[in-house]
């Protein structure tokens, strides 16, 4: 299944992603929260406003923020407003942040990101040593051929981005649970002493320690659905 996904969803779009860099999971809701297991508590975190609530709430639960105020805003979170004024694409912060959550096509606004918008984020992240947590749960609904489906379509993304994908929205796996997370082997973060740490190794350890995989029957069903979508794509 991972080989099929690497070929159809990534390599076919020019993304140099290998089957080993794909981790099958029980949901991207789960993984966008679980991913915090491999990061420390002192990171500067940016989220958009409004946002898919999981990114914020899991940081609050992990103790990564200060207290919340009456408006529901938490200390220590850098909120990036997305409004009609900025065409529902967050402005890149002028200061350095360590973790940035991006979701395109966006929940809740529906906005999509162009390659040049994502390129600006990738360049910012590589320049600042930041990690982009890219949620592509709705990528299957992109019909415009110029829009990127994966952040790895952007040069430089393999050294700064983790991508989350879900089969819940495009293939009805919301109840049976099947999703995937891509952690490139080239991706590193900084340890407290400034040394580089391979995030693939940390996530592999986390995944193997706290998760035992998606059931075989669900993976078989998912593989069939990929094959069916491939046949559909080649017909049209
Ligand atoms: C639905 C949704 C998910 C969660 O999908 P699961 O794989 O079912 O956990 C993740 N991110 C966004 C933005 C969503 O809307």
PDB file of C-alpha atoms and ligand atoms in Angstrom:
ATOM      1  CA  UNK A   1       0.000   0.000   0.000  1.00  0.00           C
ATOM      2  CA  UNK A   2       2.839   2.400   0.839  1.00  0.00           C
ATOM      3  CA  UNK A   3       4.522   1.645  -2.489  1.00  0.00           C
ATOM      4  CA  UNK A   4       1.265   2.318  -4.318  1.00  0.00           C
ATOM      5  CA  UNK A   5       0.815   5.631  -2.489  1.00  0.00           C
ATOM      6  CA  UNK A   6       4.439   6.674  -3.082  1.00  0.00           C
ATOM      7  CA  UNK A   7       4.040   5.980  -6.817  1.00  0.00           C
ATOM      8  CA  UNK A   8       0.508   7.329  -7.447  1.00  0.00           C
ATOM      9  CA  UNK A   9       0.267  10.242  -5.041  1.00  0.00           C
ATOM     10  CA  UNK A  10       3.829  11.491  -4.911  1.00  0.00           C
ATOM     11  CA  UNK A  11       6.213  10.234  -7.618  1.00  0.00           C
ATOM     12  CA  UNK A  12       3.566  10.724 -10.333  1.00  0.00           C
ATOM     13  CA  UNK A  13       3.505  14.400  -9.337  1.00  0.00           C
ATOM     14  CA  UNK A  14       7.267  14.730  -9.409  1.00  0.00           C
ATOM     15  CA  UNK A  15       7.729  14.390  -5.633  1.00  0.00           C
ATOM     16  CA  UNK A  16      10.759  12.358  -4.686  1.00  0.00           C
ATOM     17  CA  UNK A  17       9.029  10.487  -1.824  1.00  0.00           C
ATOM     18  CA  UNK A  18       9.906   6.896  -1.065  1.00  0.00           C
ATOM     19  CA  UNK A  19       7.579   4.200   0.382  1.00  0.00           C
ATOM     20  CA  UNK A  20       9.707   4.128   3.553  1.00  0.00           C
ATOM     21  CA  UNK A  21       8.945   7.782   4.186  1.00  0.00           C
ATOM     22  CA  UNK A  22       5.210   7.033   4.344  1.00  0.00           C
ATOM     23  CA  UNK A  23       3.675   6.010   7.667  1.00  0.00           C
ATOM     24  CA  UNK A  24       0.180   4.502   7.474  1.00  0.00           C
ATOM     25  CA  UNK A  25      -1.981   5.531  10.411  1.00  0.00           C
ATOM     26  CA  UNK A  26      -5.492   5.574  11.831  1.00  0.00           C
ATOM     27  CA  UNK A  27      -6.132   9.203  10.956  1.00  0.00           C
ATOM     28  CA  UNK A  28      -4.626  12.554  10.195  1.00  0.00           C
ATOM     29  CA  UNK A  29      -6.611  14.062  13.045  1.00  0.00           C
ATOM     30  CA  UNK A  30      -4.736  11.645  15.293  1.00  0.00           C
ATOM     31  CA  UNK A  31      -1.369  12.263  13.639  1.00  0.00           C
ATOM     32  CA  UNK A  32      -1.561  16.059  13.603  1.00  0.00           C
ATOM     33  CA  UNK A  33      -1.909  15.696  17.385  1.00  0.00           C
ATOM     34  CA  UNK A  34       0.493  12.760  17.831  1.00  0.00           C
ATOM     35  CA  UNK A  35       3.282  14.540  15.987  1.00  0.00           C
ATOM     36  CA  UNK A  36       3.853  16.720  19.059  1.00  0.00           C
ATOM     37  CA  UNK A  37       5.378  13.637  20.756  1.00  0.00           C
ATOM     38  CA  UNK A  38       8.566  14.178  18.739  1.00  0.00           C
ATOM     39  CA  UNK A  39       8.906  17.896  19.478  1.00  0.00           C
ATOM     40  CA  UNK A  40       9.925  19.726  22.650  1.00  0.00           C
ATOM     41  CA  UNK A  41       7.768  22.084  24.672  1.00  0.00           C
ATOM     42  CA  UNK A  42       9.690  25.303  24.017  1.00  0.00           C
ATOM     43  CA  UNK A  43       8.896  25.784  20.339  1.00  0.00           C
ATOM     44  CA  UNK A  44       7.333  28.959  18.983  1.00  0.00           C
ATOM     45  CA  UNK A  45       4.152  27.745  17.290  1.00  0.00           C
ATOM     46  CA  UNK A  46       2.163  29.458  14.544  1.00  0.00           C
ATOM     47  CA  UNK A  47      -1.381  28.560  13.518  1.00  0.00           C
ATOM     48  CA  UNK A  48      -3.836  30.336  11.294  1.00  0.00           C
ATOM     49  CA  UNK A  49      -6.919  32.027  12.679  1.00  0.00           C
ATOM     50  CA  UNK A  50      -9.489  30.503  12.102  1.00  0.00           C
ATOM     51  CA  UNK A  51      -7.982  27.019  12.211  1.00  0.00           C
ATOM     52  CA  UNK A  52      -8.834  23.298  12.339  1.00  0.00           C
ATOM     53  CA  UNK A  53      -9.143  23.106  16.150  1.00  0.00           C
ATOM     54  CA  UNK A  54      -6.954  20.002  16.591  1.00  0.00           C
ATOM     55  CA  UNK A  55      -3.693  21.921  15.954  1.00  0.00           C
ATOM     56  CA  UNK A  56      -4.394  24.388  18.752  1.00  0.00           C
ATOM     57  CA  UNK A  57      -6.076  22.088  21.272  1.00  0.00           C
ATOM     58  CA  UNK A  58      -3.363  19.401  21.126  1.00  0.00           C
ATOM     59  CA  UNK A  59      -0.745  22.073  21.848  1.00  0.00           C
ATOM     60  CA  UNK A  60      -2.773  23.313  24.801  1.00  0.00           C
ATOM     61  CA  UNK A  61      -3.145  19.721  26.102  1.00  0.00           C
ATOM     62  CA  UNK A  62       0.587  19.060  25.630  1.00  0.00           C
ATOM     63  CA  UNK A  63       1.373  22.082  27.803  1.00  0.00           C
ATOM     64  CA  UNK A  64       2.975  23.975  24.935  1.00  0.00           C
ATOM     65  CA  UNK A  65       1.036  27.213  25.540  1.00  0.00           C
ATOM     66  CA  UNK A  66       0.380  29.639  28.337  1.00  0.00           C
ATOM     67  CA  UNK A  67      -3.117  30.286  29.697  1.00  0.00           C
ATOM     68  CA  UNK A  68      -6.056  31.205  27.462  1.00  0.00           C
ATOM     69  CA  UNK A  69      -7.925  34.501  27.664  1.00  0.00           C
ATOM     70  CA  UNK A  70     -11.666  35.153  27.533  1.00  0.00           C
ATOM     71  CA  UNK A  71     -11.573  35.276  23.749  1.00  0.00           C
ATOM     72  CA  UNK A  72     -10.124  31.739  23.657  1.00  0.00           C
ATOM     73  CA  UNK A  73      -6.670  32.926  22.584  1.00  0.00           C
ATOM     74  CA  UNK A  74      -3.652  31.246  24.181  1.00  0.00           C
ATOM     75  CA  UNK A  75      -0.410  32.843  25.263  1.00  0.00           C
ATOM     76  CA  UNK A  76       2.598  31.609  23.341  1.00  0.00           C
ATOM     77  CA  UNK A  77       0.716  30.916  20.115  1.00  0.00           C
ATOM     78  CA  UNK A  78       1.403  33.100  17.109  1.00  0.00           C
ATOM     79  CA  UNK A  79      -1.989  33.537  15.391  1.00  0.00           C
ATOM     80  CA  UNK A  80      -1.882  34.298  11.674  1.00  0.00           C
ATOM     81  CA  UNK A  81      -5.204  35.812  10.611  1.00  0.00           C
ATOM     82  CA  UNK A  82      -6.745  34.549   7.383  1.00  0.00           C
ATOM     83  CA  UNK A  83      -9.365  36.947   6.111  1.00  0.00           C
ATOM     84  CA  UNK A  84     -10.807  38.274   2.878  1.00  0.00           C
ATOM     85  CA  UNK A  85      -8.224  41.098   3.137  1.00  0.00           C
ATOM     86  CA  UNK A  86      -5.324  38.709   2.607  1.00  0.00           C
ATOM     87  CA  UNK A  87      -7.293  36.468   0.233  1.00  0.00           C
ATOM     88  CA  UNK A  88      -7.493  33.769   2.946  1.00  0.00           C
ATOM     89  CA  UNK A  89      -3.780  33.022   2.756  1.00  0.00           C
ATOM     90  CA  UNK A  90      -1.812  33.666   5.929  1.00  0.00           C
ATOM     91  CA  UNK A  91       0.924  36.241   5.802  1.00  0.00           C
ATOM     92  CA  UNK A  92       4.376  34.902   6.511  1.00  0.00           C
ATOM     93  CA  UNK A  93       5.507  36.138   9.955  1.00  0.00           C
ATOM     94  CA  UNK A  94       8.381  38.589  10.162  1.00  0.00           C
ATOM     95  CA  UNK A  95       9.844  36.851  13.235  1.00  0.00           C
ATOM     96  CA  UNK A  96      11.094  33.254  13.513  1.00  0.00           C
ATOM     97  CA  UNK A  97       8.665  30.513  14.523  1.00  0.00           C
ATOM     98  CA  UNK A  98       9.638  26.868  14.972  1.00  0.00           C
ATOM     99  CA  UNK A  99       6.454  24.981  14.020  1.00  0.00           C
ATOM    100  CA  UNK A 100       3.888  26.197  11.496  1.00  0.00           C
ATOM    101  CA  UNK A 101       0.615  24.436  10.786  1.00  0.00           C
ATOM    102  CA  UNK A 102      -0.678  24.935   7.247  1.00  0.00           C
ATOM    103  CA  UNK A 103      -3.773  23.328   5.742  1.00  0.00           C
ATOM    104  CA  UNK A 104      -4.472  23.502   1.992  1.00  0.00           C
ATOM    105  CA  UNK A 105      -7.120  23.208   0.625  1.00  0.00           C
ATOM    106  CA  UNK A 106      -8.106  24.867   3.866  1.00  0.00           C
ATOM    107  CA  UNK A 107     -10.580  23.754   6.469  1.00  0.00           C
ATOM    108  CA  UNK A 108     -12.575  25.922   7.270  1.00  0.00           C
ATOM    109  CA  UNK A 109     -12.170  28.515   4.486  1.00  0.00           C
ATOM    110  CA  UNK A 110     -11.758  26.281   1.406  1.00  0.00           C
ATOM    111  CA  UNK A 111      -8.875  28.454   0.194  1.00  0.00           C
ATOM    112  CA  UNK A 112      -6.145  26.764  -1.841  1.00  0.00           C
ATOM    113  CA  UNK A 113      -2.431  27.560  -2.045  1.00  0.00           C
ATOM    114  CA  UNK A 114      -0.550  28.280  -5.239  1.00  0.00           C
ATOM    115  CA  UNK A 115       2.941  26.915  -5.794  1.00  0.00           C
ATOM    116  CA  UNK A 116       4.426  30.363  -5.274  1.00  0.00           C
ATOM    117  CA  UNK A 117       2.614  30.818  -1.947  1.00  0.00           C
ATOM    118  CA  UNK A 118       3.874  27.440  -0.705  1.00  0.00           C
ATOM    119  CA  UNK A 119       7.339  28.215  -2.055  1.00  0.00           C
ATOM    120  CA  UNK A 120       7.418  31.346   0.099  1.00  0.00           C
ATOM    121  CA  UNK A 121       6.592  29.263   3.197  1.00  0.00           C
ATOM    122  CA  UNK A 122       9.196  26.630   2.295  1.00  0.00           C
ATOM    123  CA  UNK A 123      11.847  29.314   1.804  1.00  0.00           C
ATOM    124  CA  UNK A 124      10.896  30.947   5.116  1.00  0.00           C
ATOM    125  CA  UNK A 125      11.014  27.581   6.920  1.00  0.00           C
ATOM    126  CA  UNK A 126      14.378  26.601   5.449  1.00  0.00           C
ATOM    127  CA  UNK A 127      15.851  30.032   6.238  1.00  0.00           C
ATOM    128  CA  UNK A 128      14.639  29.908   9.867  1.00  0.00           C
ATOM    129  CA  UNK A 129      15.044  26.208  10.642  1.00  0.00           C
ATOM    130  CA  UNK A 130      11.259  25.917  11.051  1.00  0.00           C
ATOM    131  CA  UNK A 131       9.158  22.816  10.413  1.00  0.00           C
ATOM    132  CA  UNK A 132       5.947  23.109   8.371  1.00  0.00           C
ATOM    133  CA  UNK A 133       3.197  20.688   9.418  1.00  0.00           C
ATOM    134  CA  UNK A 134       1.249  20.494   6.176  1.00  0.00           C
ATOM    135  CA  UNK A 135      -2.267  19.067   6.346  1.00  0.00           C
ATOM    136  CA  UNK A 136      -3.413  17.969   2.875  1.00  0.00           C
ATOM    137  CA  UNK A 137      -6.611  16.185   3.990  1.00  0.00           C
ATOM    138  CA  UNK A 138      -8.522  17.764   1.079  1.00  0.00           C
ATOM    139  CA  UNK A 139      -5.916  17.451  -1.709  1.00  0.00           C
ATOM    140  CA  UNK A 140      -8.077  15.011  -3.700  1.00  0.00           C
ATOM    141  CA  UNK A 141     -10.608  17.800  -4.310  1.00  0.00           C
ATOM    142  CA  UNK A 142      -8.140  20.000  -6.221  1.00  0.00           C
ATOM    143  CA  UNK A 143      -9.154  20.140  -9.886  1.00  0.00           C
ATOM    144  CA  UNK A 144      -7.006  23.069 -11.103  1.00  0.00           C
ATOM    145  CA  UNK A 145      -3.929  21.486 -12.724  1.00  0.00           C
ATOM    146  CA  UNK A 146      -1.700  24.394 -11.641  1.00  0.00           C
ATOM    147  CA  UNK A 147      -2.316  23.922  -7.911  1.00  0.00           C
ATOM    148  CA  UNK A 148       0.022  21.699  -5.895  1.00  0.00           C
ATOM    149  CA  UNK A 149      -1.449  18.600  -4.187  1.00  0.00           C
ATOM    150  CA  UNK A 150       1.599  18.005  -2.027  1.00  0.00           C
ATOM    151  CA  UNK A 151       4.040  20.379  -0.380  1.00  0.00           C
ATOM    152  CA  UNK A 152       6.793  18.145  -1.798  1.00  0.00           C
ATOM    153  CA  UNK A 153       5.981  19.523  -5.251  1.00  0.00           C
ATOM    154  CA  UNK A 154       7.872  22.564  -3.978  1.00  0.00           C
ATOM    155  CA  UNK A 155      11.686  22.561  -4.146  1.00  0.00           C
ATOM    156  CA  UNK A 156      13.214  22.485  -0.688  1.00  0.00           C
ATOM    157  CA  UNK A 157      10.158  21.043   1.093  1.00  0.00           C
ATOM    158  CA  UNK A 158      11.859  17.780   1.989  1.00  0.00           C
ATOM    159  CA  UNK A 159      14.155  19.612   4.384  1.00  0.00           C
ATOM    160  CA  UNK A 160      11.373  21.482   6.204  1.00  0.00           C
ATOM    161  CA  UNK A 161       7.973  19.760   5.921  1.00  0.00           C
ATOM    162  CA  UNK A 162       5.912  16.878   7.263  1.00  0.00           C
ATOM    163  CA  UNK A 163       2.725  16.141   5.291  1.00  0.00           C
ATOM    164  CA  UNK A 164      -0.501  14.631   6.606  1.00  0.00           C
ATOM    165  CA  UNK A 165      -3.052  12.970   4.350  1.00  0.00           C
ATOM    166  CA  UNK A 166      -6.325  11.282   5.076  1.00  0.00           C
ATOM    167  CA  UNK A 167      -8.598   8.841   3.263  1.00  0.00           C
ATOM    168  CA  UNK A 168     -11.571  10.043   5.285  1.00  0.00           C
ATOM    169  CA  UNK A 169     -12.716  12.779   2.927  1.00  0.00           C
ATOM    170  CA  UNK A 170     -11.971  11.289  -0.499  1.00  0.00           C
ATOM    171  CA  UNK A 171     -12.624   7.597   0.115  1.00  0.00           C
ATOM    172  CA  UNK A 172     -15.024   7.375   3.065  1.00  0.00           C
ATOM    173  CA  UNK A 173     -12.540   5.900   5.557  1.00  0.00           C
ATOM    174  CA  UNK A 174     -13.739   8.216   8.312  1.00  0.00           C
ATOM    175  CA  UNK A 175     -15.209   5.292  10.255  1.00  0.00           C
ATOM    176  CA  UNK A 176     -12.790   2.480   9.340  1.00  0.00           C
ATOM    177  CA  UNK A 177      -9.799   4.860   9.858  1.00  0.00           C
ATOM    178  CA  UNK A 178      -6.954   5.109   7.382  1.00  0.00           C
ATOM    179  CA  UNK A 179      -4.527   7.941   6.726  1.00  0.00           C
ATOM    180  CA  UNK A 180      -0.846   8.595   6.255  1.00  0.00           C
ATOM    181  CA  UNK A 181       1.931  10.864   7.344  1.00  0.00           C
ATOM    182  CA  UNK A 182       5.018  11.603   5.280  1.00  0.00           C
ATOM    183  CA  UNK A 183       8.282  12.272   7.098  1.00  0.00           C
ATOM    184  CA  UNK A 184      11.191  12.647   4.651  1.00  0.00           C
ATOM    185  CA  UNK A 185      14.430  10.965   5.691  1.00  0.00           C
ATOM    186  CA  UNK A 186      16.318  14.182   4.974  1.00  0.00           C
ATOM    187  CA  UNK A 187      14.279  16.164   7.501  1.00  0.00           C
ATOM    188  CA  UNK A 188      16.059  17.214  10.676  1.00  0.00           C
ATOM    189  CA  UNK A 189      15.177  19.235  13.749  1.00  0.00           C
ATOM    190  CA  UNK A 190      17.421  20.733  16.412  1.00  0.00           C
ATOM    191  CA  UNK A 191      18.004  19.106  19.790  1.00  0.00           C
ATOM    192  CA  UNK A 192      18.347  21.324  22.870  1.00  0.00           C
ATOM    193  CA  UNK A 193      22.150  21.249  22.480  1.00  0.00           C
ATOM    194  CA  UNK A 194      21.878  22.495  18.884  1.00  0.00           C
ATOM    195  CA  UNK A 195      22.696  19.169  17.244  1.00  0.00           C
ATOM    196  CA  UNK A 196      20.664  17.888  14.288  1.00  0.00           C
ATOM    197  CA  UNK A 197      18.130  15.133  14.920  1.00  0.00           C
ATOM    198  CA  UNK A 198      16.589  13.009  12.168  1.00  0.00           C
ATOM    199  CA  UNK A 199      12.834  13.359  12.540  1.00  0.00           C
ATOM    200  CA  UNK A 200      12.127  10.205  10.491  1.00  0.00           C
ATOM    201  CA  UNK A 201      13.886   8.147  13.193  1.00  0.00           C
ATOM    202  CA  UNK A 202      11.956   9.830  15.998  1.00  0.00           C
ATOM    203  CA  UNK A 203       8.605   9.421  14.261  1.00  0.00           C
ATOM    204  CA  UNK A 204       9.377   5.797  13.367  1.00  0.00           C
ATOM    205  CA  UNK A 205      10.158   5.111  17.022  1.00  0.00           C
ATOM    206  CA  UNK A 206       7.022   6.912  18.181  1.00  0.00           C
ATOM    207  CA  UNK A 207       4.827   5.132  15.625  1.00  0.00           C
ATOM    208  CA  UNK A 208       6.207   1.690  16.521  1.00  0.00           C
ATOM    209  CA  UNK A 209       5.990   2.306  20.261  1.00  0.00           C
ATOM    210  CA  UNK A 210       2.484   3.767  20.509  1.00  0.00           C
ATOM    211  CA  UNK A 211       0.731   2.341  17.447  1.00  0.00           C
ATOM    212  CA  UNK A 212       0.384  -1.132  15.987  1.00  0.00           C
ATOM    213  CA  UNK A 213      -0.785  -0.311  12.497  1.00  0.00           C
ATOM    214  CA  UNK A 214      -4.005  -0.127  10.520  1.00  0.00           C
ATOM    215  CA  UNK A 215      -5.809  -3.456  10.265  1.00  0.00           C
ATOM    216  CA  UNK A 216      -4.984  -5.578   7.223  1.00  0.00           C
ATOM    217  CA  UNK A 217      -8.571  -5.615   5.950  1.00  0.00           C
ATOM    218  CA  UNK A 218      -8.753  -1.814   5.981  1.00  0.00           C
ATOM    219  CA  UNK A 219      -5.405  -1.513   4.183  1.00  0.00           C
ATOM    220  CA  UNK A 220      -6.571  -3.973   1.517  1.00  0.00           C
ATOM    221  CA  UNK A 221      -9.748  -1.948   1.043  1.00  0.00           C
ATOM    222  CA  UNK A 222      -7.732   1.250   0.806  1.00  0.00           C
ATOM    223  CA  UNK A 223      -5.355  -0.220  -1.762  1.00  0.00           C
ATOM    224  CA  UNK A 224      -8.333  -1.238  -3.908  1.00  0.00           C
ATOM    225  CA  UNK A 225      -9.689   2.272  -3.690  1.00  0.00           C
ATOM    226  CA  UNK A 226      -6.331   3.720  -4.871  1.00  0.00           C
ATOM    227  CA  UNK A 227      -6.271   1.279  -7.808  1.00  0.00           C
ATOM    228  CA  UNK A 228      -9.839   2.269  -8.674  1.00  0.00           C
ATOM    229  CA  UNK A 229      -8.978   5.972  -8.553  1.00  0.00           C
ATOM    230  CA  UNK A 230      -5.936   5.325 -10.785  1.00  0.00           C
ATOM    231  CA  UNK A 231      -8.168   3.605 -13.353  1.00  0.00           C
ATOM    232  CA  UNK A 232     -10.589   6.525 -13.138  1.00  0.00           C
ATOM    233  CA  UNK A 233      -7.759   9.054 -13.653  1.00  0.00           C
ATOM    234  CA  UNK A 234      -6.386   7.206 -16.670  1.00  0.00           C
ATOM    235  CA  UNK A 235      -9.856   7.091 -18.259  1.00  0.00           C
ATOM    236  CA  UNK A 236     -10.333  10.876 -17.986  1.00  0.00           C
TER     237      UNK A 236
HETATM  238  C1  LIG B   1     -11.179  15.733   8.508  1.00  0.00           C
HETATM  239  C2  LIG B   1      -9.870  16.369   8.690  1.00  0.00           C
HETATM  240  C3  LIG B   1      -8.772  15.638   9.176  1.00  0.00           C
HETATM  241  C4  LIG B   1      -8.948  14.307   9.826  1.00  0.00           C
HETATM  242  O1  LIG B   1      -9.074  13.226   9.144  1.00  0.00           O
HETATM  243  P1  LIG B   1      -8.967  11.753   9.754  1.00  0.00           P
HETATM  244  O2  LIG B   1      -7.982  11.099   8.862  1.00  0.00           O
HETATM  245  O3  LIG B   1     -10.352  11.202   9.676  1.00  0.00           O
HETATM  246  O4  LIG B   1      -8.473  11.804  11.164  1.00  0.00           O
HETATM  247  C5  LIG B   1      -7.547  16.247   9.246  1.00  0.00           C
HETATM  248  N1  LIG B   1      -7.399  17.529   8.898  1.00  0.00           N
HETATM  249  C6  LIG B   1      -8.420  18.273   8.457  1.00  0.00           C
HETATM  250  C7  LIG B   1      -8.179  19.684   8.107  1.00  0.00           C
HETATM  251  C8  LIG B   1      -9.696  17.716   8.347  1.00  0.00           C
HETATM  252  O5  LIG B   1     -10.716  18.485   7.952  1.00  0.00           O
END
